[in-house]
Amino acid sequence: MQLTTAPDLAAKLKTSPQTITRNATRHKIGRKLGRQWVFTPSDVERLTQLLQANRQRDWAEMGKRGMQKRWQ
């Protein structure tokens, strides 16, 4: 089994290592060994799908809905 670290995965996905570790923590993907995050091939696939879905979201529309809820 090949393990991938957060900086290697960030370079592959053209994003920052902080984005990788933030999403890994938030969605419980991968494992933290000491100070380093490591990911299996299935974890890499899940993170790739997650980041692609985040890029396709309409964040402005989501913000408008949040503000509407707040002001009701």
PDB file of C-alpha atoms in Angstrom:
ATOM      1  CA  MET A   1       0.000   0.000   0.000  1.00  0.00           C
ATOM      2  CA  GLN A   2       1.372   3.369  -1.006  1.00  0.00           C
ATOM      3  CA  LEU A   3       0.884   6.264   1.403  1.00  0.00           C
ATOM      4  CA  THR A   4       0.780   9.876   0.287  1.00  0.00           C
ATOM      5  CA  THR A   5       1.640  12.857   2.495  1.00  0.00           C
ATOM      6  CA  ALA A   6      -0.298  16.123   2.588  1.00  0.00           C
ATOM      7  CA  PRO A   7       2.380  18.209   0.768  1.00  0.00           C
ATOM      8  CA  ASP A   8       2.671  15.584  -1.993  1.00  0.00           C
ATOM      9  CA  LEU A   9      -1.093  15.434  -2.396  1.00  0.00           C
ATOM     10  CA  ALA A  10      -1.330  19.228  -2.409  1.00  0.00           C
ATOM     11  CA  ALA A  11       1.212  19.421  -5.229  1.00  0.00           C
ATOM     12  CA  LYS A  12      -0.686  16.766  -7.186  1.00  0.00           C
ATOM     13  CA  LEU A  13      -4.043  18.545  -6.758  1.00  0.00           C
ATOM     14  CA  LYS A  14      -2.558  22.049  -7.192  1.00  0.00           C
ATOM     15  CA  THR A  15      -3.749  23.351  -3.843  1.00  0.00           C
ATOM     16  CA  SER A  16      -2.127  24.178  -0.510  1.00  0.00           C
ATOM     17  CA  PRO A  17      -1.204  21.621   2.149  1.00  0.00           C
ATOM     18  CA  GLN A  18      -3.376  23.593   4.595  1.00  0.00           C
ATOM     19  CA  THR A  19      -6.421  22.984   2.389  1.00  0.00           C
ATOM     20  CA  ILE A  20      -5.674  19.265   2.383  1.00  0.00           C
ATOM     21  CA  THR A  21      -5.220  19.018   6.146  1.00  0.00           C
ATOM     22  CA  ARG A  22      -8.242  21.248   6.886  1.00  0.00           C
ATOM     23  CA  ASN A  23     -10.528  19.058   4.781  1.00  0.00           C
ATOM     24  CA  ALA A  24      -8.944  15.875   6.147  1.00  0.00           C
ATOM     25  CA  THR A  25      -9.678  17.034   9.693  1.00  0.00           C
ATOM     26  CA  ARG A  26     -13.163  18.304   8.907  1.00  0.00           C
ATOM     27  CA  HIS A  27     -14.258  15.162   7.039  1.00  0.00           C
ATOM     28  CA  LYS A  28     -12.191  12.592   8.989  1.00  0.00           C
ATOM     29  CA  ILE A  29     -10.150  11.433   5.999  1.00  0.00           C
ATOM     30  CA  GLY A  30      -6.636  10.038   6.381  1.00  0.00           C
ATOM     31  CA  ARG A  31      -4.523   9.632   9.496  1.00  0.00           C
ATOM     32  CA  LYS A  32      -2.220  11.909  11.378  1.00  0.00           C
ATOM     33  CA  LEU A  33       1.047  10.233  12.335  1.00  0.00           C
ATOM     34  CA  GLY A  34       2.983  12.569  14.580  1.00  0.00           C
ATOM     35  CA  ARG A  35       3.027  15.882  12.734  1.00  0.00           C
ATOM     36  CA  GLN A  36       2.483  14.401   9.277  1.00  0.00           C
ATOM     37  CA  TRP A  37      -0.811  13.546   7.596  1.00  0.00           C
ATOM     38  CA  VAL A  38      -0.802  10.392   5.449  1.00  0.00           C
ATOM     39  CA  PHE A  39      -3.433   9.180   3.011  1.00  0.00           C
ATOM     40  CA  THR A  40      -4.164   5.834   1.389  1.00  0.00           C
ATOM     41  CA  PRO A  41      -5.216   5.671  -2.287  1.00  0.00           C
ATOM     42  CA  SER A  42      -8.892   5.540  -1.259  1.00  0.00           C
ATOM     43  CA  ASP A  43      -8.384   8.621   0.948  1.00  0.00           C
ATOM     44  CA  VAL A  44      -6.772  10.422  -1.988  1.00  0.00           C
ATOM     45  CA  GLU A  45      -9.802   9.614  -4.149  1.00  0.00           C
ATOM     46  CA  ARG A  46     -12.231  10.895  -1.490  1.00  0.00           C
ATOM     47  CA  LEU A  47     -10.277  14.131  -1.012  1.00  0.00           C
ATOM     48  CA  THR A  48     -10.055  14.653  -4.772  1.00  0.00           C
ATOM     49  CA  GLN A  49     -13.829  14.307  -5.123  1.00  0.00           C
ATOM     50  CA  LEU A  50     -14.423  16.565  -2.133  1.00  0.00           C
ATOM     51  CA  LEU A  51     -12.182  19.346  -3.441  1.00  0.00           C
ATOM     52  CA  GLN A  52     -13.749  19.149  -6.901  1.00  0.00           C
ATOM     53  CA  ALA A  53     -17.212  19.469  -5.359  1.00  0.00           C
ATOM     54  CA  ASN A  54     -16.049  22.483  -3.321  1.00  0.00           C
ATOM     55  CA  ARG A  55     -14.743  24.191  -6.457  1.00  0.00           C
ATOM     56  CA  GLN A  56     -18.108  23.758  -8.191  1.00  0.00           C
ATOM     57  CA  ARG A  57     -20.186  25.268  -5.382  1.00  0.00           C
ATOM     58  CA  ASP A  58     -21.736  28.677  -5.749  1.00  0.00           C
ATOM     59  CA  TRP A  59     -20.407  30.247  -2.566  1.00  0.00           C
ATOM     60  CA  ALA A  60     -22.138  33.589  -3.183  1.00  0.00           C
ATOM     61  CA  GLU A  61     -25.544  31.905  -3.339  1.00  0.00           C
ATOM     62  CA  MET A  62     -24.785  29.911  -0.186  1.00  0.00           C
ATOM     63  CA  GLY A  63     -23.878  33.158   1.594  1.00  0.00           C
ATOM     64  CA  LYS A  64     -27.139  34.780   0.539  1.00  0.00           C
ATOM     65  CA  ARG A  65     -29.143  31.845   1.911  1.00  0.00           C
ATOM     66  CA  GLY A  66     -27.218  32.047   5.180  1.00  0.00           C
ATOM     67  CA  MET A  67     -27.959  35.738   5.537  1.00  0.00           C
ATOM     68  CA  GLN A  68     -31.641  35.191   4.787  1.00  0.00           C
ATOM     69  CA  LYS A  69     -31.841  32.641   7.602  1.00  0.00           C
ATOM     70  CA  ARG A  70     -30.075  35.023   9.952  1.00  0.00           C
ATOM     71  CA  TRP A  71     -32.481  37.905   9.264  1.00  0.00           C
ATOM     72  CA  GLN A  72     -35.748  35.972   9.530  1.00  0.00           C
TER      73      GLN A  72
END
